[in-house]
Short mmCIF file of C-alpha atoms in Angstrom, two decimals:
data_model
loop_
_atom_site.label_atom_id
_atom_site.label_comp_id
_atom_site.label_asym_id
_atom_site.label_seq_id
_atom_site.Cartn_x
_atom_site.Cartn_y
_atom_site.Cartn_z
CA GLY D 1 3.46 1.53 16.15
CA ILE D 2 2.85 -0.81 13.25
CA PRO D 3 3.89 -4.41 13.99
CA GLU D 4 6.93 -5.64 12.06
CA PHE D 5 6.37 -8.21 9.30
CA SER D 6 2.67 -7.35 9.17
CA PHE D 7 0.35 -7.24 6.15
CA ASN D 8 -1.59 -3.95 6.16
CA ILE D 9 -4.10 -2.01 4.10
CA ILE D 10 -4.26 1.76 3.71
CA ALA D 11 -7.75 2.39 2.32
CA GLY D 12 -9.99 5.34 1.57
CA THR D 13 -11.46 7.62 -1.04
CA PRO D 14 -9.49 9.48 -3.77
CA GLY D 15 -7.47 12.44 -2.52
CA CYS D 16 -7.61 11.62 1.19
CA GLY D 17 -3.83 11.07 1.56
CA LYS D 18 -3.29 7.30 1.15
CA THR D 19 -0.22 7.56 -1.09
CA THR D 20 1.26 10.40 0.95
CA MET D 21 0.85 8.37 4.15
CA ALA D 22 2.56 5.39 2.49
CA HIS D 23 5.42 7.62 1.31
CA GLN D 24 5.89 9.06 4.79
CA ILE D 25 6.08 5.55 6.29
CA VAL D 26 8.58 4.54 3.58
CA PHE D 27 10.89 7.55 3.92
CA ALA D 28 10.79 7.43 7.74
CA ASN D 29 11.77 3.76 7.93
CA ALA D 30 13.79 2.80 4.83
CA THR D 31 17.54 2.34 5.13
CA VAL D 32 20.16 1.04 2.71
CA LYS D 33 20.40 -2.13 4.83
CA LYS D 34 16.59 -2.59 4.98
CA PRO D 35 15.23 -0.70 1.97
CA ALA D 36 11.65 -0.01 0.92
CA LEU D 37 10.15 -1.32 -2.30
CA PHE D 38 7.29 0.80 -3.64
CA PHE D 39 5.30 -0.81 -6.47
CA THR D 40 3.23 1.63 -8.52
CA VAL D 41 0.50 0.41 -10.84
CA LEU D 42 -1.78 2.59 -12.95
CA GLY D 43 -1.81 5.84 -11.03
CA GLU D 44 0.66 8.64 -11.62
CA PRO D 45 4.12 7.74 -12.95
CA ALA D 46 6.68 7.56 -10.13
CA MET D 47 8.55 10.67 -11.32
CA LYS D 48 5.38 12.80 -11.35
CA MET D 49 4.31 11.42 -7.98
CA LEU D 50 7.73 12.16 -6.47
CA ARG D 51 7.62 15.75 -7.75
CA TYR D 52 4.52 16.29 -5.59
CA GLN D 53 6.09 14.56 -2.60
CA GLN D 54 9.17 16.83 -2.63
CA GLN D 55 7.13 19.56 -0.89
CA TYR D 56 6.89 17.48 2.30
CA SER D 57 9.50 17.57 5.06
CA PHE D 58 9.74 13.75 5.15
CA PHE D 59 10.91 13.54 1.51
CA ASP D 60 14.60 12.65 1.26
CA GLU D 61 16.00 12.60 -2.28
CA SER D 62 19.23 10.97 -1.07
CA LYS D 63 17.26 7.76 -0.30
CA LEU D 64 16.00 7.29 -3.87
CA GLY D 65 17.56 4.32 -5.64
CA ASN D 66 19.38 2.97 -2.58
CA ALA D 67 17.03 2.97 0.44
CA VAL D 68 13.80 3.59 -1.51
CA HIS D 69 13.12 1.77 -4.80
CA PHE D 70 10.17 2.43 -7.12
CA ILE D 71 9.03 -0.35 -9.48
CA ASN D 72 6.23 0.17 -12.00
CA LEU D 73 3.96 -2.88 -12.39
CA ALA D 74 1.68 -1.31 -15.02
CA ASP D 75 2.81 -3.47 -17.96
CA VAL D 76 2.56 -6.72 -16.00
CA VAL D 77 -0.89 -5.81 -14.62
CA LEU D 78 -2.23 -4.68 -18.01
CA GLU D 79 -0.86 -7.49 -20.14
CA LYS D 80 -0.60 -10.54 -17.88
CA ASP D 81 -2.40 -12.52 -15.16
CA LEU D 82 -2.21 -12.72 -11.36
CA ASN D 83 0.54 -15.35 -11.47
CA ALA D 84 2.74 -12.96 -13.50
CA VAL D 85 2.04 -10.15 -11.02
CA PHE D 86 2.96 -12.47 -8.12
CA ASP D 87 6.14 -13.58 -9.94
CA GLU D 88 7.24 -9.99 -10.60
CA ILE D 89 6.65 -8.90 -7.00
CA THR D 90 8.54 -11.95 -5.63
CA LYS D 91 11.40 -11.42 -8.11
CA GLN D 92 11.87 -7.79 -7.02
CA VAL D 93 11.56 -8.64 -3.32
CA LYS D 94 14.22 -11.36 -3.64
CA ALA D 95 16.53 -8.96 -5.52
CA ILE D 96 16.19 -5.99 -3.14
CA ASN D 97 15.40 -7.71 0.21
CA PRO D 98 13.17 -4.90 1.51
CA GLY D 99 11.99 -4.27 5.04
CA ILE D 100 8.93 -2.44 3.70
CA VAL D 101 6.82 -3.22 0.63
CA VAL D 102 4.05 -0.96 -0.72
CA VAL D 103 1.68 -1.78 -3.59
CA ASP D 104 -0.17 1.34 -4.80
CA SER D 105 -2.84 0.73 -5.95
CA PHE D 106 -3.49 -2.87 -4.92
CA ARG D 107 -7.14 -2.39 -5.85
CA THR D 108 -6.08 -1.72 -9.45
CA VAL D 109 -3.96 -4.89 -9.47
CA LEU D 110 -6.96 -6.97 -8.44
CA ARG D 111 -9.45 -5.26 -10.75
CA LYS D 112 -7.29 -5.54 -13.83
CA ALA D 113 -5.73 -8.91 -13.21
CA THR D 114 -8.89 -10.64 -11.99
CA ALA D 115 -11.10 -9.98 -14.99
CA GLY D 116 -12.49 -13.46 -15.63
CA VAL D 117 -10.77 -14.91 -12.54
CA SER D 118 -12.74 -16.76 -9.88
CA GLU D 119 -12.99 -15.47 -6.32
CA MET D 120 -11.09 -18.57 -5.19
CA GLU D 121 -8.14 -17.70 -7.46
CA MET D 122 -8.17 -14.13 -6.17
CA GLN D 123 -8.18 -15.32 -2.54
CA SER D 124 -5.36 -17.73 -3.33
CA PHE D 125 -3.29 -14.88 -4.86
CA ILE D 126 -3.83 -12.64 -1.82
CA GLN D 127 -2.93 -15.45 0.61
CA ARG D 128 0.18 -16.44 -1.37
CA LEU D 129 1.30 -12.82 -1.48
CA ALA D 130 0.69 -12.31 2.26
CA GLN D 131 2.55 -15.53 3.16
CA PHE D 132 5.48 -14.74 0.89
CA LEU D 133 5.95 -11.17 2.12
CA THR D 134 5.53 -12.12 5.79
CA SER D 135 8.01 -15.00 5.43
CA TRP D 136 10.43 -12.54 3.81
CA GLU D 137 10.03 -10.43 6.98
CA ALA D 138 8.67 -7.42 5.11
CA THR D 139 6.11 -5.03 6.55
CA THR D 140 3.60 -4.62 3.73
CA PHE D 141 1.12 -1.87 2.87
CA LEU D 142 -1.50 -2.40 0.18
CA VAL D 143 -2.90 0.99 -0.81
CA GLY D 144 -6.30 1.23 -2.48
CA GLU D 145 -9.64 2.90 -2.89
CA TYR D 146 -12.30 0.86 -1.13
CA ASP D 147 -15.87 1.37 -0.03
CA PRO D 148 -16.57 0.87 3.71
CA ALA D 149 -19.24 -1.72 2.79
CA GLU D 150 -16.48 -3.99 1.40
CA ILE D 151 -14.89 -4.60 4.80
CA ARG D 152 -17.18 -7.59 5.43
CA ASP D 153 -16.88 -9.29 2.03
CA ASN D 154 -13.52 -8.48 0.46
CA PRO D 155 -10.95 -11.27 1.16
CA VAL D 156 -8.08 -8.80 1.41
CA PHE D 157 -9.58 -7.33 4.60
CA THR D 158 -9.83 -10.79 6.22
CA ILE D 159 -6.14 -11.51 5.67
CA ALA D 160 -4.88 -8.07 6.69
CA ASP D 161 -3.17 -7.61 10.06
CA GLY D 162 -3.81 -3.87 10.00
CA LEU D 163 -6.48 -1.72 8.38
CA PHE D 164 -6.00 2.05 8.25
CA TRP D 165 -8.97 3.95 6.84
CA LEU D 166 -8.52 7.52 5.60
CA SER D 167 -11.39 9.86 4.79
CA GLN D 168 -12.01 13.52 4.12
CA ARG D 169 -14.96 15.84 4.20
CA ALA D 170 -15.61 19.53 3.78
CA GLU D 171 -16.23 21.46 7.00
CA ARG D 172 -17.15 25.09 6.37
CA ASN D 173 -14.40 26.42 4.10
CA SER D 174 -11.80 23.71 4.65
CA VAL D 175 -11.28 19.99 4.09
CA VAL D 176 -10.77 17.86 7.18
CA ARG D 177 -8.94 14.53 6.83
CA LYS D 178 -9.44 11.72 9.33
CA LEU D 179 -7.61 8.46 10.04
CA GLN D 180 -9.41 5.51 11.59
CA ILE D 181 -7.47 2.48 12.76
CA ILE D 182 -10.03 -0.24 12.19
CA LYS D 183 -7.80 -3.21 12.91
CA VAL D 184 -4.26 -3.84 14.21
CA ARG D 185 -3.82 -7.53 14.95
CA GLY D 186 -2.01 -8.25 18.21
CA GLN D 187 -1.90 -4.63 19.38
CA ALA D 188 -4.17 -2.27 21.24
CA SER D 189 -5.24 0.61 19.01
CA LEU D 190 -6.78 3.99 19.72
CA PRO D 191 -10.38 3.81 18.55
CA GLY D 192 -12.16 6.70 16.88
CA LEU D 193 -11.43 9.17 14.12
CA HIS D 194 -8.10 10.96 14.35
CA THR D 195 -7.64 14.24 12.51
CA ILE D 196 -4.60 14.28 10.22
CA ARG D 197 -2.94 17.06 8.25
CA ILE D 198 -1.07 16.67 4.99
#
């Protein structure tokens, strides 16, 4: 299992199932008492994204708006700085008191909001966000498209308690998706590539 109050990354290439995995975690664990807060950024609008998710058995429409909340951060990310993004996330977390927080795509937040921002400011933002969400006792998932080469240098990977890497490749006439658990702080994990089906 995923440790409670942990700060995790779901990473991989486009189309490998990152958002779907995050949705499945959210719908499986969110309750009215401990809801999930799903921040969307510049990807698909929440309504369009949810239309696709309705085909899956884990989707539960009755949870929308009470156990599962979607907040679009696009305007804040496009028009403001990292401090404004941090303020909006903390405001929503304080209002909803979630047990699970997802930011999809966190990579987009950093790319857009850090234009002209130093690496030190970016690291400070990531650390402040991790400390705030952990102190609020939320289990967090930052979803994003990353290159495997970034694992060594990107500050978000250093701070993360868990790193779940999704990939896909064509094998004969089908696409095979794999999940690799690269890091789960404080827990034994099963090494290797695990085949997953969406």
